[in-house]
mmCIF file of C-alpha atoms and ligand atoms in Angstrom:
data_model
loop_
_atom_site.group_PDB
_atom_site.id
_atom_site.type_symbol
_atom_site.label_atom_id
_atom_site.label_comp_id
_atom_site.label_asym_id
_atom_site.label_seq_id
_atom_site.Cartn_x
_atom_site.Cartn_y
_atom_site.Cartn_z
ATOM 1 C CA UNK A 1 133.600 105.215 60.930
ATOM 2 C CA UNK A 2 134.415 104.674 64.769
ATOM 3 C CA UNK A 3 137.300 105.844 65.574
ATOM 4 C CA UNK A 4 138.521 103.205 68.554
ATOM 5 C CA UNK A 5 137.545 99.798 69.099
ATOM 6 C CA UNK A 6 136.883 97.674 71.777
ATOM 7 C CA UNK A 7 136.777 93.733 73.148
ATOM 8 C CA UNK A 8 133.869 92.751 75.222
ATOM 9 C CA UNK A 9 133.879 88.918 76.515
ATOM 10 C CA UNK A 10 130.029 88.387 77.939
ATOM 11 C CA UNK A 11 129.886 85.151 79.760
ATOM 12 C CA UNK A 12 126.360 83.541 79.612
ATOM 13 C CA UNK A 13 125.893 84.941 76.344
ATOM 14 C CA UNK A 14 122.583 83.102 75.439
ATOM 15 C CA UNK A 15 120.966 83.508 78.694
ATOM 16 C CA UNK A 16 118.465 86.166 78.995
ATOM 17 C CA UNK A 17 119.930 88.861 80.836
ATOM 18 C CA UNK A 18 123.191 87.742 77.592
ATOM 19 C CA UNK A 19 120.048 88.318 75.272
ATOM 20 C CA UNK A 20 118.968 91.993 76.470
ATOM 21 C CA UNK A 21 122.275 92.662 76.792
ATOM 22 C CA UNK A 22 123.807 92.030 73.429
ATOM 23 C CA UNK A 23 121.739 94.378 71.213
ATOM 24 C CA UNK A 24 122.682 96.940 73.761
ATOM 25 C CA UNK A 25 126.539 96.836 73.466
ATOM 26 C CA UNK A 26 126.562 96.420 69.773
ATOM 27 C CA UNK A 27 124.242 99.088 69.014
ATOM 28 C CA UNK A 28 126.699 101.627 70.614
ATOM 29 C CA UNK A 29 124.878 102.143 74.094
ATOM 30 C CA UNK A 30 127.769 100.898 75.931
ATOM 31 C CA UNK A 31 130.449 102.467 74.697
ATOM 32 C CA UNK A 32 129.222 105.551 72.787
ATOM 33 C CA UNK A 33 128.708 106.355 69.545
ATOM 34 C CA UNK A 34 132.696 106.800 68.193
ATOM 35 C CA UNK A 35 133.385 103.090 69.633
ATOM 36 C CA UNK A 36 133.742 100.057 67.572
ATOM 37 C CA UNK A 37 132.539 96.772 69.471
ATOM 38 C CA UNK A 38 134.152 93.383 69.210
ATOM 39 C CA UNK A 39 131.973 90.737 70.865
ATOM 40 C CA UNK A 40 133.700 87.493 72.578
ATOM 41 C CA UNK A 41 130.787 85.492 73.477
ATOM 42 C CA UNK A 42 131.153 82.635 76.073
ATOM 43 C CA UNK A 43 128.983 79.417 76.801
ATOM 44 C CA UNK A 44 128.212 76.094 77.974
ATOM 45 C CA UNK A 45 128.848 73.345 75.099
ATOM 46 C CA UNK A 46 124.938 73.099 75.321
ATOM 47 C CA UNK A 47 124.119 76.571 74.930
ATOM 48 C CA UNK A 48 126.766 77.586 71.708
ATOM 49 C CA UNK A 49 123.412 76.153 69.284
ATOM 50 C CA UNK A 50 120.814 78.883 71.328
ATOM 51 C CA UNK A 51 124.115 81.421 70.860
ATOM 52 C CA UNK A 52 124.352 80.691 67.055
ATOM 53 C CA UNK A 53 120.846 81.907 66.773
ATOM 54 C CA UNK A 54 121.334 84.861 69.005
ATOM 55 C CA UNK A 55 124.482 85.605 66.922
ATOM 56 C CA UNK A 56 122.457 85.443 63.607
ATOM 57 C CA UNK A 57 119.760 88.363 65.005
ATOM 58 C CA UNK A 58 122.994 90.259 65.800
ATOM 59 C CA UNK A 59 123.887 89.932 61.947
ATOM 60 C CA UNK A 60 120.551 90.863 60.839
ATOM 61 C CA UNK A 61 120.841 93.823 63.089
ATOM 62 C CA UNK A 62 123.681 95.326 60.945
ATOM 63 C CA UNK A 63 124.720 97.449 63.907
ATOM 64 C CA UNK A 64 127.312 99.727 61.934
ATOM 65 C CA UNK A 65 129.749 99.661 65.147
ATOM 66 C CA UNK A 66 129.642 96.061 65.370
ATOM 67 C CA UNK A 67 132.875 94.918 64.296
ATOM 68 C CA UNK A 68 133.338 91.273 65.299
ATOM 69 C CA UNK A 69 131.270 88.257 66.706
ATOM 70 C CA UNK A 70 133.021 85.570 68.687
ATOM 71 C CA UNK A 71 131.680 82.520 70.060
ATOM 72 C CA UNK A 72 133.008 79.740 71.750
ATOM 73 C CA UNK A 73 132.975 78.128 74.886
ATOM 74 C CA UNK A 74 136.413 78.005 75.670
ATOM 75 C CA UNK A 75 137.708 80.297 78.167
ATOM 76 C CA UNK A 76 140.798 80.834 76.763
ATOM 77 C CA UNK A 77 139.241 82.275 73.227
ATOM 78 C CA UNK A 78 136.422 84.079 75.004
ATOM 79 C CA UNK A 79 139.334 86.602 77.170
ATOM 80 C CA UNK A 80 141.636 86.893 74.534
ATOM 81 C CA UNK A 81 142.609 90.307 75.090
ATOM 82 C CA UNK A 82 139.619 91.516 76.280
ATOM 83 C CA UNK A 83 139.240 95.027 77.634
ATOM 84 C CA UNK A 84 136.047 94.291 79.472
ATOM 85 C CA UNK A 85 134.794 90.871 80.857
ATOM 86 C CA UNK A 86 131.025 90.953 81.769
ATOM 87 C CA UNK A 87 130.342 87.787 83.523
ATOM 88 C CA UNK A 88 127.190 87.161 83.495
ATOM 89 C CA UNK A 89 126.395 83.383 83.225
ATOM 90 C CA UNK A 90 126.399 81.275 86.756
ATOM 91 C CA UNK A 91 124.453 78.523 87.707
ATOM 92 C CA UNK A 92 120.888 79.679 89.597
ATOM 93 C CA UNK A 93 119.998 78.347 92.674
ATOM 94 C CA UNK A 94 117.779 75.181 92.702
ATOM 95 C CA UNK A 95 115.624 73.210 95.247
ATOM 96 C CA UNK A 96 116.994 72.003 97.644
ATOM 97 C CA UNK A 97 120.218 73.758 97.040
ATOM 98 C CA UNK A 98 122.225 74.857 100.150
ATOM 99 C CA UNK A 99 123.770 78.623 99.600
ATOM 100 C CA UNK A 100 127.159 76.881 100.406
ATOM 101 C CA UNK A 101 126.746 74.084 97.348
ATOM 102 C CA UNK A 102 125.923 77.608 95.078
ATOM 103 C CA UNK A 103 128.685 78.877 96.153
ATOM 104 C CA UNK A 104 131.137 76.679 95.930
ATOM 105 C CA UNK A 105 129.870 75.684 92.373
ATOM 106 C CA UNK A 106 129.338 78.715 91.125
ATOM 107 C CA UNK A 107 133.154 79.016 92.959
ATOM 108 C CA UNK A 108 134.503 76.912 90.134
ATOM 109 C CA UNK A 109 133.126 78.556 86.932
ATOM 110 C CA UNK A 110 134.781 81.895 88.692
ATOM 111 C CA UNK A 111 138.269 80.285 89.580
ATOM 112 C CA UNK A 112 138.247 79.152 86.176
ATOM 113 C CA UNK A 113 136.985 82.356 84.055
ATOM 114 C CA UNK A 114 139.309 84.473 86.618
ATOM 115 C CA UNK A 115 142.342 82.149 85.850
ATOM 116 C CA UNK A 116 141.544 82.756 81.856
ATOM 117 C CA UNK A 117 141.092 86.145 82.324
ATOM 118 C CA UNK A 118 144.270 86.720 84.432
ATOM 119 C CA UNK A 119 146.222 84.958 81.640
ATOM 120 C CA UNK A 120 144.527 86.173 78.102
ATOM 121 C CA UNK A 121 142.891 89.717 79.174
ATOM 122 C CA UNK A 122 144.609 93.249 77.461
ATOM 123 C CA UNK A 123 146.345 94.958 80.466
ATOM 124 C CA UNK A 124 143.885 97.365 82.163
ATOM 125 C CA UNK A 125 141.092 94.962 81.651
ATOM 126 C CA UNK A 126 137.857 95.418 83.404
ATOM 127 C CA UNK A 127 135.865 93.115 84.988
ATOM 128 C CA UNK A 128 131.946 93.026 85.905
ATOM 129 C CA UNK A 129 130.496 90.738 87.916
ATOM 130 C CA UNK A 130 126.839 89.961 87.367
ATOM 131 C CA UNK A 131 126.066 86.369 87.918
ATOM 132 C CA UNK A 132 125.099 85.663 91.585
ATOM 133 C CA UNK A 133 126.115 85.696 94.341
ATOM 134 C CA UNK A 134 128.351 88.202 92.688
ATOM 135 C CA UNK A 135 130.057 89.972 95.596
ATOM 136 C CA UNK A 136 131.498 86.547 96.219
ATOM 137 C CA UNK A 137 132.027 85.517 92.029
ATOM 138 C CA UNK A 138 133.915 88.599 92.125
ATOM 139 C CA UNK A 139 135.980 88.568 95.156
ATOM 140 C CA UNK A 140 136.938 84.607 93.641
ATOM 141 C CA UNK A 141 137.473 85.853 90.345
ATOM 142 C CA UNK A 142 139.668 88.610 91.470
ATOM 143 C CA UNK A 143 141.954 86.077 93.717
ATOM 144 C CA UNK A 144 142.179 83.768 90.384
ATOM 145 C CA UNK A 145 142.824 86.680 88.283
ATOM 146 C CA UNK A 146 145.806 87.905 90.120
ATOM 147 C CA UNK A 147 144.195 91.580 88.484
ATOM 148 C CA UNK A 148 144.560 94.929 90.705
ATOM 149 C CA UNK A 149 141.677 95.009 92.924
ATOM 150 C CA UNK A 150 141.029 98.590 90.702
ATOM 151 C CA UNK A 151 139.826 96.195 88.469
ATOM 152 C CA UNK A 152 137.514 94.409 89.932
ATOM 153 C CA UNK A 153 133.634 94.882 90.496
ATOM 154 C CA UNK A 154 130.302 93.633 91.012
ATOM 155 C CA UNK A 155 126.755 94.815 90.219
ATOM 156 C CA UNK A 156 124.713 96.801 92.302
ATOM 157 C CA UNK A 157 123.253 99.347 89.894
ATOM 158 C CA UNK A 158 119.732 97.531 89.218
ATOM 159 C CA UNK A 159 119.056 98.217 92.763
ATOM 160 C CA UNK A 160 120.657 101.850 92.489
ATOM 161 C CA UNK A 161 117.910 102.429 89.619
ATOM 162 C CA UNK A 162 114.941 100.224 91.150
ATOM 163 C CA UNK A 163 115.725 102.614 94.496
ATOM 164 C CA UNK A 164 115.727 105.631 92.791
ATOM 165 C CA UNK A 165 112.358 104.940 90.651
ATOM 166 C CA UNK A 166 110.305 104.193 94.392
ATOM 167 C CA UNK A 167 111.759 107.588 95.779
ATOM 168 C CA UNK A 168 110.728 109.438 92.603
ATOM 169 C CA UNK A 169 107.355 107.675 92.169
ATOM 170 C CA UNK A 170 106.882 108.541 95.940
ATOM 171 C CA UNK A 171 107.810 112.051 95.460
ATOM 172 C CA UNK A 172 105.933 112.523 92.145
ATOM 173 C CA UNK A 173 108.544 113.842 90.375
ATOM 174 C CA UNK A 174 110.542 112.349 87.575
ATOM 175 C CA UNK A 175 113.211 109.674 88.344
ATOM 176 C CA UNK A 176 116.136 111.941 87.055
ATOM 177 C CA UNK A 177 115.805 114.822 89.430
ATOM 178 C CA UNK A 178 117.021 111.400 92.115
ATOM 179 C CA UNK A 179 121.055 111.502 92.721
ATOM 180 C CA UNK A 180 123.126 110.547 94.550
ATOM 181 C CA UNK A 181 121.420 106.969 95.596
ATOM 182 C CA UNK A 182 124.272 104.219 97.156
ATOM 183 C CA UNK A 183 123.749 100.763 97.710
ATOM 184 C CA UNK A 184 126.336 99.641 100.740
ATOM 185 C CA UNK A 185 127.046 95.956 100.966
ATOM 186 C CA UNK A 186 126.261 92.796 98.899
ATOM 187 C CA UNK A 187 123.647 92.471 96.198
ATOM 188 C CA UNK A 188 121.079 90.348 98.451
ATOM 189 C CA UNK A 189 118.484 91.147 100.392
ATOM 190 C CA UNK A 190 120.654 92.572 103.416
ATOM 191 C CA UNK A 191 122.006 95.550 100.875
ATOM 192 C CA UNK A 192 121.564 99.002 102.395
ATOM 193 C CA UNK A 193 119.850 101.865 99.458
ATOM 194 C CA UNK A 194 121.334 104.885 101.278
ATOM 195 C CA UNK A 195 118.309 107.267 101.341
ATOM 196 C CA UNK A 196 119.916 109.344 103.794
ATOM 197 C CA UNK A 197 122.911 111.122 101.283
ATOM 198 C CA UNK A 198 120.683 110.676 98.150
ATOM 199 C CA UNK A 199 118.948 113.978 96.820
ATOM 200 C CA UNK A 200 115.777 114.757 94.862
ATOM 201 C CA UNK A 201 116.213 118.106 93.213
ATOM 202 C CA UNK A 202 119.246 118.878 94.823
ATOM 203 C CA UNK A 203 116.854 118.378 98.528
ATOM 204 C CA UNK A 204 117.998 115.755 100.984
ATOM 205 C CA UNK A 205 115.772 112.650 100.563
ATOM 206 C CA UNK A 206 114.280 112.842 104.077
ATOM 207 C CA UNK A 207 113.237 116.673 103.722
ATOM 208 C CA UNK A 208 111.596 116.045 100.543
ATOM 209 C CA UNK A 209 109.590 112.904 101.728
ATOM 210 C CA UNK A 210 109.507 112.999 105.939
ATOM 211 C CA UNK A 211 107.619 109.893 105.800
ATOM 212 C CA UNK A 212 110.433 107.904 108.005
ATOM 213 C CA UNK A 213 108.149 104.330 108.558
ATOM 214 C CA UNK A 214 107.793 104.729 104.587
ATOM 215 C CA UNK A 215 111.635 105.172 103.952
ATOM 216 C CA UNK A 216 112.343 102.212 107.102
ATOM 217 C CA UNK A 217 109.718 100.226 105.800
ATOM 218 C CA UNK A 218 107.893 99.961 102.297
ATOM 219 C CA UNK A 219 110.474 101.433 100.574
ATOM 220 C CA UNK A 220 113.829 99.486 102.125
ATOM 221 C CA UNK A 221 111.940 96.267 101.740
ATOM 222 C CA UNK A 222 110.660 96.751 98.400
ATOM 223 C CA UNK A 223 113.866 97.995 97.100
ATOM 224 C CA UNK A 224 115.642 94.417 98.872
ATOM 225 C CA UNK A 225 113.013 92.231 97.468
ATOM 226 C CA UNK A 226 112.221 93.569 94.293
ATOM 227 C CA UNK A 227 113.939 90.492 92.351
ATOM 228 C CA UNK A 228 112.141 88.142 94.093
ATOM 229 C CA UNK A 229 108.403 90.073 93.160
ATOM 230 C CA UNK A 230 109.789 90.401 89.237
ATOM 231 C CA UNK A 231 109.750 86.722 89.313
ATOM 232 C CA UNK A 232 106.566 85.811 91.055
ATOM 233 C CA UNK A 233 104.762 88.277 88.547
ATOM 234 C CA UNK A 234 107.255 87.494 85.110
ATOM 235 C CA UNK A 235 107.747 83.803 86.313
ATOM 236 C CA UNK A 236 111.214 84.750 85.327
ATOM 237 C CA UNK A 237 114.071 86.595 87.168
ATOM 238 C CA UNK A 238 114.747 90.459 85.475
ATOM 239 C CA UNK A 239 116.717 90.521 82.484
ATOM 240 C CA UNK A 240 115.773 93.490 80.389
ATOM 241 C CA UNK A 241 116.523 95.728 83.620
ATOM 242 C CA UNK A 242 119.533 93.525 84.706
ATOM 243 C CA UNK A 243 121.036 94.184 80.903
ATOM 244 C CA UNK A 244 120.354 98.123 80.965
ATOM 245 C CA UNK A 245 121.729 98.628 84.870
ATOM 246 C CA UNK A 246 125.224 96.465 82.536
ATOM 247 C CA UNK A 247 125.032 98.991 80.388
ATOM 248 C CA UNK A 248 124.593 102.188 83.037
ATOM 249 C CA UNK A 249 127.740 100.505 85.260
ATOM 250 C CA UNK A 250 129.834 100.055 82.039
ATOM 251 C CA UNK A 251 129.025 103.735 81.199
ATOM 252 C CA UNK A 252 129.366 105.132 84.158
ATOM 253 C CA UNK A 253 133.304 103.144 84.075
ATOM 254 C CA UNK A 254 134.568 104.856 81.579
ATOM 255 C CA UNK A 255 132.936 108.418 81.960
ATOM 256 C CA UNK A 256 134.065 111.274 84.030
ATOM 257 C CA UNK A 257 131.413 110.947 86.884
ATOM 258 C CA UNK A 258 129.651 115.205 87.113
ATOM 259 C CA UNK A 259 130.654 117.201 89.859
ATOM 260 C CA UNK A 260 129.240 116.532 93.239
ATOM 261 C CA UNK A 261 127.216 113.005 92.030
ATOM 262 C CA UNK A 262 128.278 109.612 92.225
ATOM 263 C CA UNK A 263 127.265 106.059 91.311
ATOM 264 C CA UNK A 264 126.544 102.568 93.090
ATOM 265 C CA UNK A 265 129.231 99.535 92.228
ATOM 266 C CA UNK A 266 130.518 96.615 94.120
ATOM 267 C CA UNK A 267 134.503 96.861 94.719
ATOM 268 C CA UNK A 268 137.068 94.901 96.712
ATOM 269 C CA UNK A 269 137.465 97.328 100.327
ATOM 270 C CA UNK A 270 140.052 98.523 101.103
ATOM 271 C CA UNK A 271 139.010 98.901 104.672
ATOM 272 C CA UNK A 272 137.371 102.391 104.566
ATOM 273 C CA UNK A 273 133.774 102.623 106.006
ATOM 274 C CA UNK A 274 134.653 99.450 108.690
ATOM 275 C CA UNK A 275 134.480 97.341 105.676
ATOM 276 C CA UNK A 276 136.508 94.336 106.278
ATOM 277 C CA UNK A 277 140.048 94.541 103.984
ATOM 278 C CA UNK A 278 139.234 92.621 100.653
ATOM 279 C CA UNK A 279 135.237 92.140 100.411
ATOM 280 C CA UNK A 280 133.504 92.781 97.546
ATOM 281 C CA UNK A 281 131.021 95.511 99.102
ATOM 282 C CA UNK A 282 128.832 98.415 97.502
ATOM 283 C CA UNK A 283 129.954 101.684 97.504
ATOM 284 C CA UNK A 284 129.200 104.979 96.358
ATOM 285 C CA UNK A 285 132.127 105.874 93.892
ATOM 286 C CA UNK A 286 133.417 108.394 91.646
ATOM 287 C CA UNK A 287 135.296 107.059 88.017
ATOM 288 C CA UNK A 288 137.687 109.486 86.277
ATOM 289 C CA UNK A 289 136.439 107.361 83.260
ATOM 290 C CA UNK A 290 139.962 105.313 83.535
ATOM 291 C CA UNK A 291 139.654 104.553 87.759
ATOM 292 C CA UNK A 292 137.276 105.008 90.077
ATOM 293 C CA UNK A 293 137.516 106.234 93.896
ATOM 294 C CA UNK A 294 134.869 105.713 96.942
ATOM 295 C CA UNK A 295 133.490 108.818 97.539
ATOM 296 C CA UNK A 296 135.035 109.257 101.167
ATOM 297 C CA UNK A 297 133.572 111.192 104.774
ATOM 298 C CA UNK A 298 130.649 110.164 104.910
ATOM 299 C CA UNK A 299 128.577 109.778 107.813
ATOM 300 C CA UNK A 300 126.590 107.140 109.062
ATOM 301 C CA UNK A 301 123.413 107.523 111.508
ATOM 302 C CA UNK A 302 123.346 104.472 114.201
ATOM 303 C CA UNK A 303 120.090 103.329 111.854
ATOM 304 C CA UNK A 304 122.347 102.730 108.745
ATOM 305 C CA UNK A 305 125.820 101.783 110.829
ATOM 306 C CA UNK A 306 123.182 98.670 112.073
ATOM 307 C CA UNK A 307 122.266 98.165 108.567
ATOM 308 C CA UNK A 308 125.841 97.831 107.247
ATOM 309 C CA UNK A 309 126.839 95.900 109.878
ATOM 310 C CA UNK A 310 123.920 93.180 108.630
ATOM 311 C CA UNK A 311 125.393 93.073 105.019
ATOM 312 C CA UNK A 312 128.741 92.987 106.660
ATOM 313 C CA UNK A 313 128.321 90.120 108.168
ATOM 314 C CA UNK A 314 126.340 88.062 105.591
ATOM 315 C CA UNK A 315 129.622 88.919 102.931
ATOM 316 C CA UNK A 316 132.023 87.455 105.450
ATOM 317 C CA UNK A 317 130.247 84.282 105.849
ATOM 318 C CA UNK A 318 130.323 84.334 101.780
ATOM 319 C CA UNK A 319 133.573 84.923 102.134
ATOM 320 C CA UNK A 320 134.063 82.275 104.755
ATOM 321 C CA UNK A 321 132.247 79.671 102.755
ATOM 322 C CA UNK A 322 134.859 80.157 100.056
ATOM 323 C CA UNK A 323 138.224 81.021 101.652
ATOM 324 C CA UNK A 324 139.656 77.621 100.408
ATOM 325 C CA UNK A 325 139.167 79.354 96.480
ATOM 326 C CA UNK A 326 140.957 82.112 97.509
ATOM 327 C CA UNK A 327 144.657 80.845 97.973
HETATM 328 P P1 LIG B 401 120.054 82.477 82.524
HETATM 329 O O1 LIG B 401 119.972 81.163 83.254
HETATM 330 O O2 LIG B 401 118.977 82.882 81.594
HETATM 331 O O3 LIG B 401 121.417 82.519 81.703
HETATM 332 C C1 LIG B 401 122.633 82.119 82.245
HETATM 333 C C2 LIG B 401 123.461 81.597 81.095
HETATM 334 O O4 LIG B 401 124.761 81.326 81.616
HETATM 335 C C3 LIG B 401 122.932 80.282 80.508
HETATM 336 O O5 LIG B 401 122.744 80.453 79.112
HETATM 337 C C4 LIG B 401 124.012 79.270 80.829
HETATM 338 O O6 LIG B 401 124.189 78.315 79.807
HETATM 339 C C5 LIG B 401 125.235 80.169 80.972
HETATM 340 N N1 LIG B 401 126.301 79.602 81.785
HETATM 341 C C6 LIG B 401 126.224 78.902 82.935
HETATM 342 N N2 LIG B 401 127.446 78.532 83.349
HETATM 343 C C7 LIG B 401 128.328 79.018 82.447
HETATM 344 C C8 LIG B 401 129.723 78.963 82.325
HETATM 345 N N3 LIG B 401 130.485 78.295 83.200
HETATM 346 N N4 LIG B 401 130.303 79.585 81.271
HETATM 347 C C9 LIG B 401 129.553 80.236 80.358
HETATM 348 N N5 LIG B 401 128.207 80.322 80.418
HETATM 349 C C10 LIG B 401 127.605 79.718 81.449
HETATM 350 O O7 LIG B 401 120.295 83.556 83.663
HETATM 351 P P2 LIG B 401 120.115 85.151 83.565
HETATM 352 O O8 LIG B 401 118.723 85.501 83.875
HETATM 353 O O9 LIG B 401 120.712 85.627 82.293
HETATM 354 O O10 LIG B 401 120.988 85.613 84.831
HETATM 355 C C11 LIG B 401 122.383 85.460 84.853
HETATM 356 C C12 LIG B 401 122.925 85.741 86.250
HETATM 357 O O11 LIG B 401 122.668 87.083 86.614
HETATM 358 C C13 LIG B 401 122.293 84.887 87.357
HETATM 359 O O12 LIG B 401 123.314 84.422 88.215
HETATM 360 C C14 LIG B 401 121.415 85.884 88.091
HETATM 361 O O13 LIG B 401 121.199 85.507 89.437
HETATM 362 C C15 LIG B 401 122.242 87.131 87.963
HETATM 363 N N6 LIG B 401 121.580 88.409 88.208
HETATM 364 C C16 LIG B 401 122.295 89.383 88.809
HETATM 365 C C17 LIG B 401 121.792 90.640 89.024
HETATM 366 C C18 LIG B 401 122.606 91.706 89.691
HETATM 367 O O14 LIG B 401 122.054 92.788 89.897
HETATM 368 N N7 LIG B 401 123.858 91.497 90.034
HETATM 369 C C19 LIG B 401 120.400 90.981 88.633
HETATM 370 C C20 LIG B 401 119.817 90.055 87.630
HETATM 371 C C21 LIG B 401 120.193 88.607 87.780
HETATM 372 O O15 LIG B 401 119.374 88.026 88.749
#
């Protein structure tokens, strides 16, 4: 028997990074194996028929900590005093699509969600943003939400683990002896995988693999554009790897982070680092498993200062494109 429970509302619940994801929460993953799970699943009117059928493998699962399946696709119902909102579900980019039209619709579902949130959440609620361009979702969602900006963040941990499997595969050693590994900025192409304060077998990066045109080169631009080469080979974006780096940032929430490590999450700055006041940026950060704090004095070489200032600037044009959601 469990011995707590908990309320997870998953936004984009039939989608496949919702169907990865799912099996993963309600089979204890998330939340350990002591933790009931109640499931608040959200979708489009079109999607709740897909979402019945995903519901129906969750039954035939019989995950003993499932406790509850919700779905709906009203906002209201799919927050109601939830501890943690994953949102997930956002519209994708299409031809012909500006960024600003993606953001600004993608700006609606997030005023929306964060206005539900703000009004039907448990106090203390949690919220994860997923669906892109979530730096932005999340800095709109927080504004609508009226929440603490303590509980606020956006995804950055697929490209914490797709960094940290090139370093080990380049080192030849296996990918948990790699710590330490921060993504700075947004969750686009212009993020920054901090090589230079990340560790393999307790040795800085660059001592272990001097190769600096590999660490400048191959490996910053693989690590930026991996999405894009999972879906030229899958012919679909990543979903299986989106829904376990959920998982990791979820766990990694509401652990006590080990002594002297860290972990990569998008939260709203609070100025530190040069980071303009209020942008949803990547950080290295510690979690107390209640809170979590940016792991603070660090120092950056003139290489990586020009490589935040990049991802700087691309999140305040975001942020530009969207001030009028932020009132
Ligand atoms: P899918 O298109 O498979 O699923 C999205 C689901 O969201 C659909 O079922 C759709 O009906 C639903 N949806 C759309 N608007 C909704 C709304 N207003 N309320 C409720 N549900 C809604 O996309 P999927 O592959 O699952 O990806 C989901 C999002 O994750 C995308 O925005 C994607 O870009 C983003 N990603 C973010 C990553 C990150 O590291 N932060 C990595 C993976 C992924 O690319």
């Amino acid at each position: 028997m469990p011995s707590k429970s908990v309320r997870v509302s998953i936004t984009g619940a039939a989608g496949q990074i919702g169907y990865a994801l799912l099996f993963r929460i309600a089979s204890g993953d998330m939340f350990g194996p002591d933790t009931g799970v109640h499931l608040r699943l959200l979708e489009l009117p079109a999607a709740l028929g897909a979402l019945e059928g995903v519901r129906m493998e969750l039954d035939d699962c019989a995950f003993p900590l499932l406790a509850s399946v919700t779905t709906t696709s009203d906002v209201d119902v799919a927050f109601e005093g939830t501890d943690f909102a994953l949102l997930v579900g956002a519209v994708p980019r299409k031809a012909g699509m500006e960024r600003a039209d993606l953001l600004n619709i993608n700006g609606g579902i997030f005023t929306a969600q964060g206005k539900a949130i703000g009004k039907n959440a448990a106090k203390g609620c949690r919220v994860l943003v997923v669906g892109n361009p979530c730096n932005t979702n999340a800095l709109i969602c927080q504004h609508a939400s009226g929440l603490p900006a303590a509980q606020i963040f956006a995804m950055t941990m697929l490209d914490q683990n797709r960094a940290m499997t090139q370093l080990a595969q380049k080192a030849g050693v296996p990918v948990r002896t790699v710590k330490n590994l921060a993504i700075w900025g947004n969750h686009s192409p212009t993020m920054f995988p901090d090589y230079f304060h990340a560790t393999i077998g307790g040795k800085a990066v660059t001592e272990v693999i001097p190769d600096q045109a590999w660490l400048e080169g191959e490996f910053l631009t693989t690590v930026q554009q991996r999405g894009a080469a999972v879906i030229k080979a899958r012919g679909a974006s990543s979903a299986a790897s989106a829904a376990n780096a959920v998982a990791k940032t979820v766990r990694e929430l509401v652990s006590v982070t080990p002594a002297g490590e860290c972990f990569s999450v998008a939260v709203p700055s609070d100025g530190r680092y040069g980071v303009p006041k209020g942008l949803v940026f990547g950080y290295p950060v510690r979690s107390d498993g209640k809170g979590c704090a940016l792991v603070d004095g660090l120092t950056h070489s003139a290489y990586a200062q020009e490589k935040l200032a990049v991802t700087i600037k691309e999140l305040e044009g975001e942020r530009d494109g969207v001030r009028h959601l932020l009132g």
